[in-house]
Amino acid sequence: MRRIPILACTLCAACAMSSCAVETTYIGKTYPVTDNPELFFSWNDVPGSYETMGRIIATPQPFSDLEEAQKAIEKCAREKGADAVVFEGISRTVSEPTFTTTEHIEKSDDGSSTRTATTQRNVMVTNRLEATFIKFRR
């Protein structure tokens, strides 16, 4: 009987983690929803006259990647009414290292002991995908 609550909690946690797999931050204007914004990876490829709507940053959370960040940006572009998205690049932030030391003491039969210390260095790397939403002037 205890397996069902554990399974339910596990499924809820998995759903919660996947729903916030990418954190987005947008600042700018909003227009009526669009269906399929064009994607550009260089400003040189953007044709004609346009208005800059705003900027967005997408940060994948643990167990997520930059492809999911791109999908989140595309979804937000549709919701904000962008005609096109210009991807500006990827920025990477590396945290200062933290160190964790664990000690293990092993006693032998003759009463002596051996002490072993292990230090682990941890660094957190965060990637961010940055883009600009544009609206074409018609």
Short mmCIF file of N, CA, C and O in Angstrom, two decimals:
data_model
loop_
_atom_site.label_atom_id
_atom_site.label_comp_id
_atom_site.label_asym_id
_atom_site.label_seq_id
_atom_site.Cartn_x
_atom_site.Cartn_y
_atom_site.Cartn_z
N MET A 1 0.80 -1.20 0.00
CA MET A 1 0.00 0.00 0.00
C MET A 1 0.85 1.27 0.00
O MET A 1 0.43 2.27 -0.52
N ARG A 2 2.02 1.23 0.59
CA ARG A 2 2.85 2.43 0.67
C ARG A 2 3.45 2.79 -0.68
O ARG A 2 3.90 3.90 -0.88
N ARG A 3 3.46 1.87 -1.63
CA ARG A 3 4.07 2.13 -2.93
C ARG A 3 3.29 3.17 -3.72
O ARG A 3 3.86 3.95 -4.44
N ILE A 4 1.99 3.19 -3.60
CA ILE A 4 1.18 4.12 -4.37
C ILE A 4 1.48 5.57 -3.99
O ILE A 4 1.72 6.39 -4.87
N PRO A 5 1.51 5.94 -2.70
CA PRO A 5 1.87 7.33 -2.38
C PRO A 5 3.28 7.71 -2.83
O PRO A 5 3.51 8.82 -3.30
N ILE A 6 4.21 6.79 -2.73
CA ILE A 6 5.58 7.07 -3.15
C ILE A 6 5.61 7.28 -4.67
O ILE A 6 6.23 8.22 -5.16
N LEU A 7 4.91 6.43 -5.41
CA LEU A 7 4.85 6.56 -6.86
C LEU A 7 4.17 7.87 -7.24
O LEU A 7 4.65 8.59 -8.13
N ALA A 8 3.10 8.23 -6.56
CA ALA A 8 2.41 9.48 -6.85
C ALA A 8 3.31 10.68 -6.59
O ALA A 8 3.35 11.62 -7.38
N CYS A 9 4.04 10.66 -5.48
CA CYS A 9 4.97 11.75 -5.17
C CYS A 9 6.07 11.84 -6.22
O CYS A 9 6.46 12.93 -6.63
N THR A 10 6.57 10.70 -6.66
CA THR A 10 7.62 10.68 -7.67
C THR A 10 7.12 11.28 -8.98
O THR A 10 7.80 12.08 -9.62
N LEU A 11 5.91 10.90 -9.39
CA LEU A 11 5.34 11.43 -10.62
C LEU A 11 5.09 12.93 -10.52
O LEU A 11 5.36 13.68 -11.45
N CYS A 12 4.59 13.39 -9.39
CA CYS A 12 4.36 14.82 -9.18
C CYS A 12 5.68 15.60 -9.24
O CYS A 12 5.75 16.66 -9.85
N ALA A 13 6.72 15.06 -8.63
CA ALA A 13 8.02 15.72 -8.65
C ALA A 13 8.57 15.79 -10.07
O ALA A 13 9.13 16.81 -10.48
N ALA A 14 8.42 14.71 -10.83
CA ALA A 14 8.90 14.69 -12.22
C ALA A 14 8.16 15.72 -13.06
O ALA A 14 8.76 16.44 -13.86
N CYS A 15 6.86 15.81 -12.88
CA CYS A 15 6.07 16.80 -13.62
C CYS A 15 6.48 18.22 -13.23
O CYS A 15 6.59 19.11 -14.07
N ALA A 16 6.69 18.44 -11.96
CA ALA A 16 7.08 19.77 -11.48
C ALA A 16 8.43 20.17 -12.04
O ALA A 16 8.64 21.31 -12.44
N MET A 17 9.37 19.23 -12.08
CA MET A 17 10.70 19.53 -12.59
C MET A 17 10.66 19.82 -14.08
O MET A 17 11.33 20.72 -14.56
N SER A 18 9.85 19.08 -14.83
CA SER A 18 9.81 19.29 -16.27
C SER A 18 9.07 20.57 -16.63
O SER A 18 9.34 21.18 -17.65
N SER A 19 8.13 21.02 -15.79
CA SER A 19 7.37 22.22 -16.11
C SER A 19 8.22 23.47 -15.96
O SER A 19 7.92 24.49 -16.55
N CYS A 20 9.27 23.43 -15.17
CA CYS A 20 10.13 24.61 -15.01
C CYS A 20 11.55 24.27 -15.44
O CYS A 20 12.51 24.68 -14.83
N ALA A 21 11.65 23.50 -16.54
CA ALA A 21 12.95 23.07 -17.01
C ALA A 21 13.77 24.22 -17.58
O ALA A 21 14.98 24.13 -17.65
N VAL A 22 13.09 25.31 -17.98
CA VAL A 22 13.78 26.47 -18.52
C VAL A 22 13.15 27.71 -17.90
O VAL A 22 11.94 27.88 -17.91
N GLU A 23 14.01 28.56 -17.36
CA GLU A 23 13.53 29.82 -16.79
C GLU A 23 13.75 30.91 -17.83
O GLU A 23 14.87 31.07 -18.34
N THR A 24 12.67 31.64 -18.19
CA THR A 24 12.79 32.71 -19.17
C THR A 24 12.51 34.05 -18.52
O THR A 24 11.67 34.16 -17.62
N THR A 25 13.19 35.07 -19.03
CA THR A 25 12.97 36.44 -18.60
C THR A 25 12.85 37.29 -19.85
O THR A 25 13.79 37.33 -20.66
N TYR A 26 11.68 37.92 -20.03
CA TYR A 26 11.43 38.75 -21.20
C TYR A 26 11.10 40.16 -20.76
O TYR A 26 10.36 40.37 -19.81
N ILE A 27 11.65 41.13 -21.48
CA ILE A 27 11.27 42.51 -21.27
C ILE A 27 11.03 43.12 -22.64
O ILE A 27 11.87 42.98 -23.55
N GLY A 28 9.85 43.73 -22.79
CA GLY A 28 9.55 44.33 -24.08
C GLY A 28 8.06 44.44 -24.32
O GLY A 28 7.25 44.29 -23.41
N LYS A 29 7.73 44.69 -25.58
CA LYS A 29 6.35 44.89 -25.99
C LYS A 29 5.66 43.56 -26.29
O LYS A 29 6.32 42.55 -26.55
N THR A 30 4.32 43.62 -26.29
CA THR A 30 3.52 42.45 -26.61
C THR A 30 2.51 42.82 -27.69
O THR A 30 1.92 43.90 -27.65
N TYR A 31 2.32 41.92 -28.64
CA TYR A 31 1.35 42.09 -29.73
C TYR A 31 0.45 40.86 -29.76
O TYR A 31 0.69 39.90 -29.02
N PRO A 32 -0.57 40.85 -30.65
CA PRO A 32 -1.40 39.64 -30.76
C PRO A 32 -0.55 38.42 -31.12
O PRO A 32 0.46 38.52 -31.82
N VAL A 33 -0.99 37.27 -30.68
CA VAL A 33 -0.27 36.00 -30.86
C VAL A 33 0.03 35.74 -32.34
O VAL A 33 -0.80 36.02 -33.21
N THR A 34 1.22 35.22 -32.61
CA THR A 34 1.60 34.81 -33.97
C THR A 34 1.75 33.30 -34.02
O THR A 34 1.91 32.64 -32.99
N ASP A 35 1.67 32.76 -35.24
CA ASP A 35 1.71 31.30 -35.39
C ASP A 35 3.11 30.72 -35.48
O ASP A 35 3.43 29.75 -34.82
N ASN A 36 3.93 31.30 -36.34
CA ASN A 36 5.22 30.66 -36.63
C ASN A 36 6.30 31.72 -36.88
O ASN A 36 6.61 32.02 -38.01
N PRO A 37 6.89 32.27 -35.82
CA PRO A 37 7.92 33.28 -36.04
C PRO A 37 9.13 32.72 -36.77
O PRO A 37 9.50 31.56 -36.57
N GLU A 38 9.72 33.56 -37.62
CA GLU A 38 10.94 33.14 -38.31
C GLU A 38 12.10 33.14 -37.32
O GLU A 38 12.11 33.90 -36.36
N LEU A 39 13.07 32.28 -37.58
CA LEU A 39 14.24 32.17 -36.71
C LEU A 39 15.48 32.61 -37.48
O LEU A 39 15.72 32.15 -38.60
N PHE A 40 16.24 33.52 -36.87
CA PHE A 40 17.49 33.99 -37.45
C PHE A 40 18.59 33.81 -36.42
O PHE A 40 18.38 33.97 -35.22
N PHE A 41 19.79 33.53 -36.92
CA PHE A 41 20.94 33.35 -36.04
C PHE A 41 22.03 34.38 -36.31
O PHE A 41 23.12 34.29 -35.77
N SER A 42 21.70 35.35 -37.18
CA SER A 42 22.59 36.47 -37.48
C SER A 42 21.74 37.65 -37.89
O SER A 42 20.77 37.50 -38.62
N TRP A 43 22.12 38.85 -37.43
CA TRP A 43 21.40 40.06 -37.82
C TRP A 43 21.54 40.31 -39.31
O TRP A 43 20.67 40.95 -39.92
N ASN A 44 22.59 39.82 -39.93
CA ASN A 44 22.80 40.01 -41.37
C ASN A 44 21.73 39.31 -42.20
O ASN A 44 21.52 39.65 -43.37
N ASP A 45 21.07 38.30 -41.65
CA ASP A 45 20.06 37.54 -42.38
C ASP A 45 18.66 38.13 -42.27
O ASP A 45 17.74 37.67 -42.95
N VAL A 46 18.47 39.12 -41.40
CA VAL A 46 17.14 39.69 -41.19
C VAL A 46 16.80 40.63 -42.35
O VAL A 46 17.51 41.61 -42.58
N PRO A 47 15.71 40.33 -43.08
CA PRO A 47 15.36 41.15 -44.25
C PRO A 47 14.49 42.35 -43.86
O PRO A 47 13.74 42.31 -42.90
N GLY A 48 14.59 43.40 -44.66
CA GLY A 48 13.66 44.52 -44.57
C GLY A 48 13.71 45.32 -43.29
O GLY A 48 14.65 45.25 -42.51
N SER A 49 12.65 46.07 -43.11
CA SER A 49 12.54 46.97 -41.98
C SER A 49 11.78 46.28 -40.84
O SER A 49 10.82 45.55 -41.08
N TYR A 50 12.20 46.54 -39.63
CA TYR A 50 11.58 45.90 -38.48
C TYR A 50 11.65 46.79 -37.26
O TYR A 50 12.40 47.77 -37.22
N GLU A 51 10.87 46.44 -36.26
CA GLU A 51 10.89 47.10 -34.96
C GLU A 51 11.38 46.09 -33.94
O GLU A 51 10.96 44.93 -33.95
N THR A 52 12.27 46.50 -33.05
CA THR A 52 12.71 45.63 -31.98
C THR A 52 11.64 45.64 -30.90
O THR A 52 11.28 46.68 -30.37
N MET A 53 11.11 44.45 -30.61
CA MET A 53 10.06 44.32 -29.59
C MET A 53 10.63 44.24 -28.19
O MET A 53 10.14 44.85 -27.26
N GLY A 54 11.66 43.40 -28.03
CA GLY A 54 12.22 43.19 -26.71
C GLY A 54 13.29 42.13 -26.71
O GLY A 54 13.64 41.58 -27.75
N ARG A 55 13.80 41.84 -25.52
CA ARG A 55 14.87 40.85 -25.34
C ARG A 55 14.42 39.77 -24.40
O ARG A 55 13.66 40.02 -23.46
N ILE A 56 14.94 38.57 -24.63
CA ILE A 56 14.63 37.43 -23.78
C ILE A 56 15.92 36.68 -23.46
O ILE A 56 16.83 36.60 -24.28
N ILE A 57 15.95 36.15 -22.25
CA ILE A 57 17.04 35.29 -21.81
C ILE A 57 16.41 34.01 -21.30
O ILE A 57 15.46 34.05 -20.51
N ALA A 58 16.92 32.88 -21.76
CA ALA A 58 16.42 31.57 -21.32
C ALA A 58 17.56 30.81 -20.65
O ALA A 58 18.62 30.63 -21.24
N THR A 59 17.30 30.38 -19.42
CA THR A 59 18.32 29.67 -18.64
C THR A 59 17.82 28.26 -18.35
O THR A 59 16.86 28.09 -17.60
N PRO A 60 18.45 27.24 -18.96
CA PRO A 60 18.05 25.87 -18.65
C PRO A 60 18.36 25.54 -17.20
O PRO A 60 19.42 25.89 -16.69
N GLN A 61 17.44 24.87 -16.55
CA GLN A 61 17.63 24.43 -15.18
C GLN A 61 18.31 23.05 -15.21
O GLN A 61 18.45 22.45 -16.27
N PRO A 62 18.73 22.52 -14.06
CA PRO A 62 19.35 21.20 -14.07
C PRO A 62 18.46 20.17 -14.78
O PRO A 62 17.23 20.26 -14.68
N PHE A 63 19.04 19.26 -15.49
CA PHE A 63 18.37 18.22 -16.27
C PHE A 63 17.69 18.79 -17.50
O PHE A 63 16.78 18.21 -18.05
N SER A 64 18.10 19.96 -17.95
CA SER A 64 17.58 20.59 -19.15
C SER A 64 18.77 21.03 -19.99
O SER A 64 19.90 21.01 -19.53
N ASP A 65 18.51 21.44 -21.26
CA ASP A 65 19.63 21.84 -22.11
C ASP A 65 19.26 23.04 -22.96
O ASP A 65 18.14 23.56 -22.89
N LEU A 66 20.19 23.49 -23.80
CA LEU A 66 19.97 24.68 -24.61
C LEU A 66 18.93 24.47 -25.70
O LEU A 66 18.28 25.43 -26.13
N GLU A 67 18.73 23.24 -26.15
CA GLU A 67 17.66 22.97 -27.12
C GLU A 67 16.30 23.27 -26.51
O GLU A 67 15.42 23.84 -27.17
N GLU A 68 16.12 22.89 -25.26
CA GLU A 68 14.87 23.20 -24.58
C GLU A 68 14.74 24.69 -24.35
O GLU A 68 13.63 25.25 -24.41
N ALA A 69 15.86 25.38 -24.13
CA ALA A 69 15.84 26.83 -23.99
C ALA A 69 15.39 27.48 -25.29
O ALA A 69 14.59 28.42 -25.29
N GLN A 70 15.87 26.96 -26.43
CA GLN A 70 15.45 27.49 -27.72
C GLN A 70 13.95 27.29 -27.92
O GLN A 70 13.25 28.21 -28.36
N LYS A 71 13.44 26.12 -27.58
CA LYS A 71 12.00 25.87 -27.71
C LYS A 71 11.18 26.81 -26.83
O LYS A 71 10.13 27.30 -27.23
N ALA A 72 11.68 27.08 -25.63
CA ALA A 72 10.99 27.99 -24.72
C ALA A 72 10.97 29.41 -25.30
O ALA A 72 9.95 30.11 -25.20
N ILE A 73 12.06 29.83 -25.92
CA ILE A 73 12.11 31.15 -26.55
C ILE A 73 11.13 31.21 -27.71
O ILE A 73 10.39 32.20 -27.86
N GLU A 74 11.09 30.19 -28.54
CA GLU A 74 10.16 30.16 -29.67
C GLU A 74 8.71 30.23 -29.19
O GLU A 74 7.89 30.94 -29.77
N LYS A 75 8.39 29.50 -28.13
CA LYS A 75 7.03 29.51 -27.58
C LYS A 75 6.67 30.91 -27.06
O LYS A 75 5.59 31.43 -27.34
N CYS A 76 7.58 31.53 -26.35
CA CYS A 76 7.36 32.87 -25.84
C CYS A 76 7.20 33.87 -26.98
O CYS A 76 6.37 34.79 -26.90
N ALA A 77 7.96 33.70 -28.04
CA ALA A 77 7.87 34.59 -29.21
C ALA A 77 6.46 34.53 -29.81
O ALA A 77 5.89 35.57 -30.16
N ARG A 78 5.91 33.32 -29.93
CA ARG A 78 4.54 33.19 -30.44
C ARG A 78 3.56 33.90 -29.52
O ARG A 78 2.69 34.64 -29.97
N GLU A 79 3.72 33.66 -28.20
CA GLU A 79 2.80 34.25 -27.22
C GLU A 79 2.88 35.77 -27.18
O GLU A 79 1.88 36.44 -26.95
N LYS A 80 4.06 36.33 -27.42
CA LYS A 80 4.26 37.79 -27.36
C LYS A 80 3.98 38.46 -28.70
O LYS A 80 4.02 39.67 -28.81
N GLY A 81 3.73 37.65 -29.76
CA GLY A 81 3.38 38.22 -31.06
C GLY A 81 4.55 38.61 -31.93
O GLY A 81 4.42 39.44 -32.82
N ALA A 82 5.69 38.00 -31.74
CA ALA A 82 6.88 38.32 -32.55
C ALA A 82 6.74 37.72 -33.94
O ALA A 82 6.23 36.62 -34.12
N ASP A 83 7.21 38.47 -34.94
CA ASP A 83 7.27 37.94 -36.30
C ASP A 83 8.55 37.14 -36.50
O ASP A 83 8.60 36.26 -37.36
N ALA A 84 9.58 37.46 -35.72
CA ALA A 84 10.86 36.76 -35.86
C ALA A 84 11.63 36.81 -34.56
O ALA A 84 11.40 37.67 -33.71
N VAL A 85 12.56 35.86 -34.43
CA VAL A 85 13.47 35.78 -33.29
C VAL A 85 14.89 35.81 -33.85
O VAL A 85 15.22 35.06 -34.77
N VAL A 86 15.71 36.69 -33.29
CA VAL A 86 17.13 36.72 -33.66
C VAL A 86 17.91 36.21 -32.46
O VAL A 86 17.96 36.86 -31.41
N PHE A 87 18.49 35.03 -32.60
CA PHE A 87 19.28 34.45 -31.52
C PHE A 87 20.64 35.14 -31.49
O PHE A 87 21.32 35.22 -32.51
N GLU A 88 21.00 35.65 -30.32
CA GLU A 88 22.20 36.47 -30.19
C GLU A 88 23.41 35.68 -29.72
O GLU A 88 24.54 36.11 -29.93
N GLY A 89 23.18 34.57 -29.06
CA GLY A 89 24.32 33.78 -28.61
C GLY A 89 24.08 33.13 -27.27
O GLY A 89 23.01 33.25 -26.67
N ILE A 90 25.11 32.46 -26.82
CA ILE A 90 25.08 31.72 -25.56
C ILE A 90 26.10 32.35 -24.63
O ILE A 90 27.24 32.58 -25.02
N SER A 91 25.66 32.63 -23.43
CA SER A 91 26.62 33.10 -22.43
C SER A 91 26.75 32.02 -21.36
O SER A 91 25.81 31.27 -21.11
N ARG A 92 27.90 31.97 -20.76
CA ARG A 92 28.18 30.94 -19.76
C ARG A 92 28.74 31.60 -18.51
O ARG A 92 29.61 32.44 -18.59
N THR A 93 28.19 31.19 -17.37
CA THR A 93 28.66 31.68 -16.09
C THR A 93 29.21 30.48 -15.31
O THR A 93 28.55 29.45 -15.22
N VAL A 94 30.42 30.64 -14.77
CA VAL A 94 31.03 29.59 -13.97
C VAL A 94 31.17 30.11 -12.54
O VAL A 94 31.73 31.17 -12.31
N SER A 95 30.61 29.35 -11.60
CA SER A 95 30.65 29.79 -10.20
C SER A 95 32.05 29.61 -9.62
O SER A 95 32.88 28.88 -10.16
N GLU A 96 32.27 30.29 -8.52
CA GLU A 96 33.51 30.07 -7.78
C GLU A 96 33.48 28.63 -7.25
O GLU A 96 32.42 28.12 -6.89
N PRO A 97 34.61 27.96 -7.20
CA PRO A 97 34.61 26.58 -6.72
C PRO A 97 34.28 26.49 -5.23
O PRO A 97 34.63 27.36 -4.44
N THR A 98 33.57 25.43 -4.89
CA THR A 98 33.35 25.09 -3.49
C THR A 98 34.02 23.75 -3.24
O THR A 98 34.14 22.93 -4.15
N PHE A 99 34.46 23.55 -2.04
CA PHE A 99 35.19 22.34 -1.70
C PHE A 99 34.48 21.60 -0.58
O PHE A 99 34.06 22.22 0.40
N THR A 100 34.34 20.29 -0.74
CA THR A 100 33.73 19.45 0.28
C THR A 100 34.74 18.39 0.67
O THR A 100 35.25 17.67 -0.19
N THR A 101 35.03 18.30 1.95
CA THR A 101 36.00 17.32 2.43
C THR A 101 35.28 16.29 3.31
O THR A 101 34.50 16.66 4.19
N THR A 102 35.52 15.02 3.01
CA THR A 102 34.97 13.95 3.85
C THR A 102 36.12 13.14 4.41
O THR A 102 37.14 12.95 3.74
N GLU A 103 35.95 12.70 5.63
CA GLU A 103 36.99 11.90 6.28
C GLU A 103 36.44 10.52 6.61
O GLU A 103 35.27 10.37 6.96
N HIS A 104 37.32 9.55 6.48
CA HIS A 104 36.96 8.17 6.80
C HIS A 104 38.06 7.60 7.71
O HIS A 104 39.24 7.66 7.37
N ILE A 105 37.65 7.10 8.85
CA ILE A 105 38.62 6.50 9.78
C ILE A 105 38.36 5.00 9.82
O ILE A 105 37.24 4.56 10.07
N GLU A 106 39.42 4.24 9.56
CA GLU A 106 39.32 2.79 9.55
C GLU A 106 40.22 2.24 10.65
O GLU A 106 41.41 2.51 10.67
N LYS A 107 39.62 1.48 11.57
CA LYS A 107 40.40 0.90 12.68
C LYS A 107 40.76 -0.54 12.34
O LYS A 107 39.97 -1.29 11.84
N SER A 108 42.01 -0.85 12.66
CA SER A 108 42.46 -2.22 12.40
C SER A 108 42.39 -3.03 13.69
O SER A 108 42.17 -2.50 14.78
N ASP A 109 42.62 -4.33 13.59
CA ASP A 109 42.54 -5.24 14.73
C ASP A 109 43.59 -4.94 15.81
O ASP A 109 43.38 -5.22 16.98
N ASP A 110 44.73 -4.39 15.43
CA ASP A 110 45.78 -4.14 16.41
C ASP A 110 45.58 -2.81 17.17
O ASP A 110 46.42 -2.40 17.96
N GLY A 111 44.44 -2.12 16.91
CA GLY A 111 44.15 -0.89 17.64
C GLY A 111 44.59 0.38 16.93
O GLY A 111 44.24 1.48 17.35
N SER A 112 45.34 0.22 15.85
CA SER A 112 45.74 1.41 15.11
C SER A 112 44.59 1.83 14.17
O SER A 112 43.66 1.07 13.92
N SER A 113 44.69 3.03 13.68
CA SER A 113 43.65 3.50 12.77
C SER A 113 44.28 4.24 11.60
O SER A 113 45.36 4.81 11.70
N THR A 114 43.56 4.21 10.51
CA THR A 114 43.98 4.91 9.29
C THR A 114 42.91 5.95 8.98
O THR A 114 41.73 5.62 8.91
N ARG A 115 43.36 7.16 8.79
CA ARG A 115 42.42 8.24 8.50
C ARG A 115 42.65 8.70 7.06
O ARG A 115 43.77 9.05 6.68
N THR A 116 41.57 8.72 6.28
CA THR A 116 41.64 9.13 4.89
C THR A 116 40.72 10.33 4.68
O THR A 116 39.55 10.28 5.06
N ALA A 117 41.24 11.36 4.09
CA ALA A 117 40.44 12.54 3.79
C ALA A 117 40.36 12.70 2.27
O ALA A 117 41.37 12.57 1.57
N THR A 118 39.15 12.96 1.79
CA THR A 118 38.94 13.18 0.36
C THR A 118 38.28 14.54 0.19
O THR A 118 37.28 14.84 0.83
N THR A 119 38.86 15.35 -0.68
CA THR A 119 38.30 16.66 -0.96
C THR A 119 37.77 16.68 -2.39
O THR A 119 38.46 16.27 -3.32
N GLN A 120 36.53 17.15 -2.52
CA GLN A 120 35.90 17.23 -3.83
C GLN A 120 35.69 18.70 -4.18
O GLN A 120 35.21 19.49 -3.37
N ARG A 121 36.07 19.06 -5.40
CA ARG A 121 35.91 20.43 -5.89
C ARG A 121 34.64 20.47 -6.74
O ARG A 121 34.50 19.70 -7.69
N ASN A 122 33.73 21.40 -6.43
CA ASN A 122 32.48 21.54 -7.18
C ASN A 122 32.41 22.92 -7.82
O ASN A 122 32.64 23.92 -7.16
N VAL A 123 32.08 22.92 -9.10
CA VAL A 123 31.89 24.17 -9.84
C VAL A 123 30.57 24.06 -10.58
O VAL A 123 30.26 23.03 -11.18
N MET A 124 29.78 25.13 -10.54
CA MET A 124 28.49 25.14 -11.21
C MET A 124 28.60 25.98 -12.48
O MET A 124 29.03 27.14 -12.43
N VAL A 125 28.23 25.39 -13.62
CA VAL A 125 28.26 26.09 -14.91
C VAL A 125 26.81 26.34 -15.34
O VAL A 125 26.00 25.42 -15.37
N THR A 126 26.50 27.59 -15.65
CA THR A 126 25.16 27.95 -16.09
C THR A 126 25.24 28.55 -17.49
O THR A 126 26.00 29.49 -17.72
N ASN A 127 24.48 27.98 -18.41
CA ASN A 127 24.39 28.50 -19.77
C ASN A 127 23.12 29.33 -19.91
O ASN A 127 22.10 29.00 -19.30
N ARG A 128 23.18 30.38 -20.72
CA ARG A 128 22.01 31.20 -21.00
C ARG A 128 21.94 31.45 -22.49
O ARG A 128 22.96 31.76 -23.11
N LEU A 129 20.74 31.31 -23.05
CA LEU A 129 20.52 31.60 -24.46
C LEU A 129 19.83 32.95 -24.54
O LEU A 129 18.82 33.18 -23.86
N GLU A 130 20.37 33.86 -25.36
CA GLU A 130 19.85 35.21 -25.45
C GLU A 130 19.32 35.47 -26.85
O GLU A 130 19.91 35.02 -27.84
N ALA A 131 18.18 36.20 -26.93
CA ALA A 131 17.57 36.48 -28.23
C ALA A 131 16.82 37.80 -28.19
O ALA A 131 16.53 38.34 -27.12
N THR A 132 16.50 38.30 -29.37
CA THR A 132 15.73 39.52 -29.53
C THR A 132 14.50 39.18 -30.37
O THR A 132 14.59 38.48 -31.37
N PHE A 133 13.33 39.71 -29.95
CA PHE A 133 12.09 39.55 -30.70
C PHE A 133 11.91 40.78 -31.59
O PHE A 133 12.14 41.90 -31.14
N ILE A 134 11.50 40.54 -32.84
CA ILE A 134 11.26 41.67 -33.75
C ILE A 134 9.90 41.53 -34.41
O ILE A 134 9.35 40.45 -34.54
N LYS A 135 9.38 42.69 -34.84
CA LYS A 135 8.12 42.79 -35.57
C LYS A 135 8.44 43.48 -36.89
O LYS A 135 9.02 44.57 -36.91
N PHE A 136 8.10 42.84 -38.02
CA PHE A 136 8.38 43.43 -39.33
C PHE A 136 7.43 44.58 -39.60
O PHE A 136 6.25 44.52 -39.24
N ARG A 137 7.94 45.62 -40.23
CA ARG A 137 7.10 46.74 -40.65
C ARG A 137 6.57 46.41 -42.03
O ARG A 137 7.33 46.08 -42.94
N ARG A 138 5.29 46.51 -42.18
CA ARG A 138 4.65 46.11 -43.46
C ARG A 138 4.26 47.31 -44.26
O ARG A 138 3.91 48.32 -43.84
#
